[in-house]
CSV table of C-alpha atoms and ligand atoms in Angstrom, one decimal:
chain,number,residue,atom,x,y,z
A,1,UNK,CA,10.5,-63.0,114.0
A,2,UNK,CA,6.6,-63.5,113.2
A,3,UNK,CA,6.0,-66.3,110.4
A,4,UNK,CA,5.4,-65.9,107.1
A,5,UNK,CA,3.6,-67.9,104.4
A,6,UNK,CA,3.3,-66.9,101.2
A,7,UNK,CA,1.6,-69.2,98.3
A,8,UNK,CA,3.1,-69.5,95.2
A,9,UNK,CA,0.0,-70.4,93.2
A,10,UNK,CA,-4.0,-71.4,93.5
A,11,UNK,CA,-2.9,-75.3,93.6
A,12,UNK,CA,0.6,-76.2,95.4
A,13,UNK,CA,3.3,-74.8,96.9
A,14,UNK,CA,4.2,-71.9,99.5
A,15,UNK,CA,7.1,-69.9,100.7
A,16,UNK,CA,7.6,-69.8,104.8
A,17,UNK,CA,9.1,-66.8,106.1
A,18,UNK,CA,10.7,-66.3,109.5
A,19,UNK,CA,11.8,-70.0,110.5
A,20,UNK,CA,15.1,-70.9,110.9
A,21,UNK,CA,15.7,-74.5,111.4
A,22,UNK,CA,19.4,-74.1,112.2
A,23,UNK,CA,17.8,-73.1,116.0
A,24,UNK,CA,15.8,-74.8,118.3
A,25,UNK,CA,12.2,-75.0,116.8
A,26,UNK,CA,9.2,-74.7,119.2
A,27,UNK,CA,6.1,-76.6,119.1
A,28,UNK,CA,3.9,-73.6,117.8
A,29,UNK,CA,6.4,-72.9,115.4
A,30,UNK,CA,6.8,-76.6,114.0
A,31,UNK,CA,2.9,-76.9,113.8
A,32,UNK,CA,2.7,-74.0,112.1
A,33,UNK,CA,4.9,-75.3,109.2
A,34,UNK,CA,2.8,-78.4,109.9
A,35,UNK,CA,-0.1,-77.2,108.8
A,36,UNK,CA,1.1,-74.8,105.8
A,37,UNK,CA,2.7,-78.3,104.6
A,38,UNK,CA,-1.2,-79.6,104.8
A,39,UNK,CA,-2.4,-76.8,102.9
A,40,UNK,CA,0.1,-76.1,100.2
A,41,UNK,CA,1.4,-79.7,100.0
A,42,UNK,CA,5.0,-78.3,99.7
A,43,UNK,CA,6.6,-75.5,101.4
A,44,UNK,CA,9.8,-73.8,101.0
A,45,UNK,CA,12.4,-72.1,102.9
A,46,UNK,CA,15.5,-69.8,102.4
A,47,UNK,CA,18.9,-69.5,103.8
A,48,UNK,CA,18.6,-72.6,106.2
A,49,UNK,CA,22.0,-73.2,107.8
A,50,UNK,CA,20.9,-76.5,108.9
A,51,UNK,CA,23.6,-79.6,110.0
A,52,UNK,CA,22.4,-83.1,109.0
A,53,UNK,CA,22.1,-83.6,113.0
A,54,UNK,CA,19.6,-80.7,113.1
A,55,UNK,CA,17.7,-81.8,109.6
A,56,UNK,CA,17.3,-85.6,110.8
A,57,UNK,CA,16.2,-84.3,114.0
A,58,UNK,CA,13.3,-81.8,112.7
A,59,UNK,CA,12.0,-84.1,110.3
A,60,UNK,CA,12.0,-86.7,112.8
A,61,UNK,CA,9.1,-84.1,114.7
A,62,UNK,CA,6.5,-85.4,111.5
A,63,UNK,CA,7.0,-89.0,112.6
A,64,UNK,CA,9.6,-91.8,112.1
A,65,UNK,CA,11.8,-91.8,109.2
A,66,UNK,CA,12.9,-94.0,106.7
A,67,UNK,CA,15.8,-95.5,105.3
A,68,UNK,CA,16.0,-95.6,101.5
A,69,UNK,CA,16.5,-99.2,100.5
A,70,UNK,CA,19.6,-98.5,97.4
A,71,UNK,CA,20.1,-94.9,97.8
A,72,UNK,CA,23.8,-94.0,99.3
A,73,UNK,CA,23.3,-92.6,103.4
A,74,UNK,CA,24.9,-89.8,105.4
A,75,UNK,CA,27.9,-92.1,106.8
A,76,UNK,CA,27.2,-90.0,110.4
A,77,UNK,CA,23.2,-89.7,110.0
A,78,UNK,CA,21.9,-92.6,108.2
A,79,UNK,CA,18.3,-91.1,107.7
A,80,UNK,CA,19.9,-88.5,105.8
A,81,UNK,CA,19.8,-89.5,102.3
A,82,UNK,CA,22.5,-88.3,99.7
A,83,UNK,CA,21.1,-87.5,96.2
A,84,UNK,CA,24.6,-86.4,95.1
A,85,UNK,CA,25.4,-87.2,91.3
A,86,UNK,CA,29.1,-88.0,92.1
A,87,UNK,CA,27.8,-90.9,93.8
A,88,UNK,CA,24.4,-91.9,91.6
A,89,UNK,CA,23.0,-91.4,88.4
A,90,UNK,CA,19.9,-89.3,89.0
A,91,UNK,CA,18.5,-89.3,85.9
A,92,UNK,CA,15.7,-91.7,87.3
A,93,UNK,CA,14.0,-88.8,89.7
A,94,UNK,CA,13.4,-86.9,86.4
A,95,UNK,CA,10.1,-88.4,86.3
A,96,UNK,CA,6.7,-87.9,88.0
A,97,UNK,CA,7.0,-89.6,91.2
A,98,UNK,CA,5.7,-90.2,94.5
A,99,UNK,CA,8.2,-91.3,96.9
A,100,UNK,CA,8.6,-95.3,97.9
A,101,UNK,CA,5.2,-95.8,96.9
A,102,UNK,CA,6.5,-99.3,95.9
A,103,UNK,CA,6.5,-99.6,99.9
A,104,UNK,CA,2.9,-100.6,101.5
A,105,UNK,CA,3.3,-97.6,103.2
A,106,UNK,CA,5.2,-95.3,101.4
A,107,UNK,CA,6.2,-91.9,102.8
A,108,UNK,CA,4.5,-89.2,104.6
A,109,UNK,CA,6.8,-86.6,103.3
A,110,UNK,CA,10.3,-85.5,103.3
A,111,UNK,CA,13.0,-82.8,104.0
A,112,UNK,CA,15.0,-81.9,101.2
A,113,UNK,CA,18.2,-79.2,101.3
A,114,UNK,CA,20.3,-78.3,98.2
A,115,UNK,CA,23.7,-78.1,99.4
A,116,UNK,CA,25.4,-77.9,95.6
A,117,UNK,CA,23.7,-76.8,92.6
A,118,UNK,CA,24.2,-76.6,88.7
A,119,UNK,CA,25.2,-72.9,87.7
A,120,UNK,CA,21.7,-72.8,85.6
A,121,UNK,CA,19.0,-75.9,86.2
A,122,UNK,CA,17.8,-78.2,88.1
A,123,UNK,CA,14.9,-77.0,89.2
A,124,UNK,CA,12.4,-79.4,91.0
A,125,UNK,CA,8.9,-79.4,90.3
A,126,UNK,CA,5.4,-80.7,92.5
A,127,UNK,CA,2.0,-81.6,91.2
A,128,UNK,CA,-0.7,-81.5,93.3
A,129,UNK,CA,-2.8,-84.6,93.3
A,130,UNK,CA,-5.9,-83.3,95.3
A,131,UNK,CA,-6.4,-80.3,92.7
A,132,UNK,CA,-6.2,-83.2,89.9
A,133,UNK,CA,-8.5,-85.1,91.5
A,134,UNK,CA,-11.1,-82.3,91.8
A,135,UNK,CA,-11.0,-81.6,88.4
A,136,UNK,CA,-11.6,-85.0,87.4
A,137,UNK,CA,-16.0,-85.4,86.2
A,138,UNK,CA,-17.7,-86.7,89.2
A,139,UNK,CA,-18.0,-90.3,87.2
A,140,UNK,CA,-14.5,-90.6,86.6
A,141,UNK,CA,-13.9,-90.0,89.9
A,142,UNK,CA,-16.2,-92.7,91.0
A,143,UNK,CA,-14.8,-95.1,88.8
A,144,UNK,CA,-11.9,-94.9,89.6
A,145,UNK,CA,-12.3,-95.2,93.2
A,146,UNK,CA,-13.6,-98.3,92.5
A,147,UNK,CA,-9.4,-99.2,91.3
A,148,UNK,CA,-6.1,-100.6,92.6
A,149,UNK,CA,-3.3,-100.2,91.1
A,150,UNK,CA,0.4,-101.9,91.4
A,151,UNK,CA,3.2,-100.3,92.1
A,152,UNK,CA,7.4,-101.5,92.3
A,153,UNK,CA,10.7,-100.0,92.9
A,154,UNK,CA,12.1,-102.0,90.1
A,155,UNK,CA,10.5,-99.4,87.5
A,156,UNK,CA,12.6,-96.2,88.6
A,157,UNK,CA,15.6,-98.3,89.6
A,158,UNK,CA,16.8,-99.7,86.1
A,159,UNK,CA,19.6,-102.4,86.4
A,160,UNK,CA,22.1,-100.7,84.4
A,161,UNK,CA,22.1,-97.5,86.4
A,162,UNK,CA,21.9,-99.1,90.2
A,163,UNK,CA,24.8,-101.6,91.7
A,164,UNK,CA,23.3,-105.0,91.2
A,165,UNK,CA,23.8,-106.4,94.7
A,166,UNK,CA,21.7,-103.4,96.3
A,167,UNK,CA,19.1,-103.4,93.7
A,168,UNK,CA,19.0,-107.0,94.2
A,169,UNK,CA,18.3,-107.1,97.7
A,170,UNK,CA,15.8,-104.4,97.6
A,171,UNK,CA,13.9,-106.0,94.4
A,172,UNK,CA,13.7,-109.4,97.0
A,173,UNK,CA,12.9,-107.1,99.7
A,174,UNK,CA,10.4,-105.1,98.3
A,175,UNK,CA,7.7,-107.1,96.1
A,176,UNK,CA,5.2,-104.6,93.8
A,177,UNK,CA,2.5,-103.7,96.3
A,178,UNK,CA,-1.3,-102.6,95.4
A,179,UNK,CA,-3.0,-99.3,96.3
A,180,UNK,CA,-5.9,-97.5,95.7
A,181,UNK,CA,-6.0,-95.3,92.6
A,182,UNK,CA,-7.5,-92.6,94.7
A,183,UNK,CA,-6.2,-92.1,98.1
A,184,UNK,CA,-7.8,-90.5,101.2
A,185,UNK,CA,-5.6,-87.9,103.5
A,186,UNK,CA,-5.7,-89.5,106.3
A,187,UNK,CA,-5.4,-85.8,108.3
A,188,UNK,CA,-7.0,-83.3,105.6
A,189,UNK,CA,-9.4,-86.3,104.4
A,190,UNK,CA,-8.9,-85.0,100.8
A,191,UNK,CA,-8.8,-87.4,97.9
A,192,UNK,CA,-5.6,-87.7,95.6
A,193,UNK,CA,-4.8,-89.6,92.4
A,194,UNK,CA,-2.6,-92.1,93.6
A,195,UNK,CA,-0.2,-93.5,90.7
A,196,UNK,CA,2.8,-92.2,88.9
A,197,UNK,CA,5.1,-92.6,86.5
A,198,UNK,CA,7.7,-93.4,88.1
A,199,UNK,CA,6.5,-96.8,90.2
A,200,UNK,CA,3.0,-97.7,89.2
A,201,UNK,CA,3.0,-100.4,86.6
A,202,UNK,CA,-0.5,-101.4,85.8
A,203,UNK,CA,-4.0,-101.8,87.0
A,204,UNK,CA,-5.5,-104.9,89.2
A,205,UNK,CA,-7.6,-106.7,86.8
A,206,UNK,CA,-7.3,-104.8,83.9
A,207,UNK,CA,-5.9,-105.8,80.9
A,208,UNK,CA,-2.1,-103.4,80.0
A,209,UNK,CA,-4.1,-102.3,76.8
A,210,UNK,CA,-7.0,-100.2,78.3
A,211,UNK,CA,-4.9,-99.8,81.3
A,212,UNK,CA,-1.6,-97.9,80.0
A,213,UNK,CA,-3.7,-95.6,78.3
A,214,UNK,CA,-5.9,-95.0,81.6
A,215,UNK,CA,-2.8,-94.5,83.7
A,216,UNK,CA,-1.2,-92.5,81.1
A,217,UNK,CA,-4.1,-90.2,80.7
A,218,UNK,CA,-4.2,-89.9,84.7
A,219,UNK,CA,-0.2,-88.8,85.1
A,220,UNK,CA,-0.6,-86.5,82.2
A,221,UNK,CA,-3.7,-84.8,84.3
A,222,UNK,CA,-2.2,-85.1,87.7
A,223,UNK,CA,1.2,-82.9,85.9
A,224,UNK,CA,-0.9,-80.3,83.7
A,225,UNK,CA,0.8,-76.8,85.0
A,226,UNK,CA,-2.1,-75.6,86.5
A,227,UNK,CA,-1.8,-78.6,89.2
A,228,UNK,CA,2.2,-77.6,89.8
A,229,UNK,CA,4.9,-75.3,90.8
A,230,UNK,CA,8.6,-75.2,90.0
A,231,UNK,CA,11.3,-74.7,92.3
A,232,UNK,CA,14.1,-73.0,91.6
A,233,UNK,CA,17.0,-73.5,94.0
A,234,UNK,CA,19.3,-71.9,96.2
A,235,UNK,CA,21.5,-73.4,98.1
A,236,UNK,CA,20.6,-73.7,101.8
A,237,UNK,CA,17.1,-73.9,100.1
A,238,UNK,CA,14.3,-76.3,102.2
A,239,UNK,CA,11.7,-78.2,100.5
A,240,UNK,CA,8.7,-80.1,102.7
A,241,UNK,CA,6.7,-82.0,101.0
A,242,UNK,CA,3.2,-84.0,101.6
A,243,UNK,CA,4.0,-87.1,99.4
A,244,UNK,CA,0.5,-88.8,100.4
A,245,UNK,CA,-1.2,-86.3,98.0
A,246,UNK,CA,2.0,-84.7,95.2
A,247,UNK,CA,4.1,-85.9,92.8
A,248,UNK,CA,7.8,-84.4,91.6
A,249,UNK,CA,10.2,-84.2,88.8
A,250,UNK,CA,13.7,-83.2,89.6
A,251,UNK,CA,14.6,-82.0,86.2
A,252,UNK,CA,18.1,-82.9,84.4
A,253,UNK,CA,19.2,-80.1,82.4
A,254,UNK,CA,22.4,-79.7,83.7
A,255,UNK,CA,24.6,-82.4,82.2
A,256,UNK,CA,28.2,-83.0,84.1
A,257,UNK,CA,27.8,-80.1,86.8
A,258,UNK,CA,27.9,-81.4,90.3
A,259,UNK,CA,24.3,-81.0,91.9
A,260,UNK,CA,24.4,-82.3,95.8
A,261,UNK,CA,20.7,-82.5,98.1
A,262,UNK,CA,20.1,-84.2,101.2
A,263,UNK,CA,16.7,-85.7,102.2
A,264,UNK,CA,15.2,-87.0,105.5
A,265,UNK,CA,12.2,-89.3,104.9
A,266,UNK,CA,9.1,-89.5,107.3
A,267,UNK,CA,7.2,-93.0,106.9
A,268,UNK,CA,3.4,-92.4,106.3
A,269,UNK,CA,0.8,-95.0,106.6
A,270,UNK,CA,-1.0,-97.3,104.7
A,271,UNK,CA,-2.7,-95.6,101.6
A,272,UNK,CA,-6.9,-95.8,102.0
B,301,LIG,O1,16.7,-83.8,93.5
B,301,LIG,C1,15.6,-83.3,93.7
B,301,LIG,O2,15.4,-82.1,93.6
B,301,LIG,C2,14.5,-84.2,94.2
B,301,LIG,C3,14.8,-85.6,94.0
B,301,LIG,C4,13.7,-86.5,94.5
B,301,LIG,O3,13.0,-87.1,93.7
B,301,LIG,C5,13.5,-86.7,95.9
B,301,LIG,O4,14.3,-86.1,96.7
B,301,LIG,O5,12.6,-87.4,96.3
B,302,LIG,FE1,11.5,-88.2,94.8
């Protein structure tokens, strides 16, 4: 079956056609997702039948993968992540986000399935932080490429939601880190806004009272719906992301009803 991609709007996001990751994926095949995941920044994909075995293994084709420090783990595949909300509260991925960039090299991307889903909501949403970035004035954009900005865990993992002795370890573990406020691709050698709401927590040298309002002007830029897409899932639904240069919101609307995804994590480099 011939390959498919469809793009959901100007900025982000694209539906792939004609891949089925629950069979042995080629090399042309994989680089061709490759790539749409480069353009679009996230791709989707229906009806995917895939084991955690056969998930681990094809995100494992973008590079290594990661181990989430305090999230719980697939007991049989430990690079597949659970975000289950039997077992967490999830609340905390309701915000604007780029994954682990409390890491000094947070993630390249990830593989996300919906295996259980809400009746109605739910619905997971990507910003694009290149498109953001273009649309910043030319001297905003210089300025801030002049910044760093600091980023830790311990913002999106609150104490009274995460099991002390895990968050505990992973607060030692994990020290805020400092990256650029605009990053370079290091393949598509586009630039991104590089903080969120959900880890960064101020600006190197910069006072919190010009920088909040900086940072909070910059995440309420990088998220204006021009710059994003929503998701609506299916189950056996597959989300790729480039988490170099997007954000997300998983969005909780759906109260008490069991909602169940698995992610594999690739490891990126060191933001420039
Ligand atoms: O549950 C979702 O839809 C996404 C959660 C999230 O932030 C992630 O998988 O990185
Ligand atoms: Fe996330």
């Amino acid at each position: 079956m011939a390959i498919s991609i469809e793009p959901l709007t100007p900025a982000i996001g694209a539906v792939i056609a004609g891949v089925d990751l629950a069979q042995p994926v080629d090399d042309d095949t994989f680089h061709a997702v490759e790539a749409a995941m480069l353009t679009h920044q996230v791709v989707f994909l229906r009806d995917q039948a895939v084991t955690e075995q056969q998930q681990r293994d094809f995100a494992a084709r973008f590079g290594p993968l990661h181990i989430h420090p305090i999230y719980p783990r697939s007991d049989s595949v430990p690079e597949i992540m659970l975000l289950d909300t039997a077992l967490n509260d999830l609340r905390d991925n309701a915000l604007w986000h780029s994954d682990v960039s409390f890491l000094e090299t947070p993630s390249l991307g990830a593989v996300l399935l919906a295996r259980k889903l809400p009746p109605l909501g739910g619905d997971t949403l990507w910003a694009s932080a290149t498109a953001a970035y273009d649309a910043l004035p030319d001297t905003l954009k210089a300025y801030l490429g002049t910044l760093s900005a600091i980023h830790d865990l311990a913002k999106s993992f609150p104490a009274e939601r995460f099991e002390s002795d895990a968050l505990a370890a992973a607060k030692r573990n994990n020290p805020p880190v400092v990256h650029p406020v605009i990053r370079t691709h290091p393949v598509t050698g586009k630039k991104a806004i590089f903080v969120s709401e959900g880890f960064t927590t101020g600006i190197v040298g910069m006072d919190p009272t010009l920088a909040g309002p900086l940072l909070a002007m910059l995440y309420t830029h990088v998220t204006r719906p021009e710059f994003t897409v929503r998701w609506k899932w299916r189950v056996g639904d597959v989300a790729i992301w480039d988490n170099r240069v997007t954000q997300h919101y998983a969005t909780y609307d759906y109260g008490n009803a069991h909602r169940v995804m698995n992610r594999a994590t690739m490891m990126g480099d060191k933001p420039f």
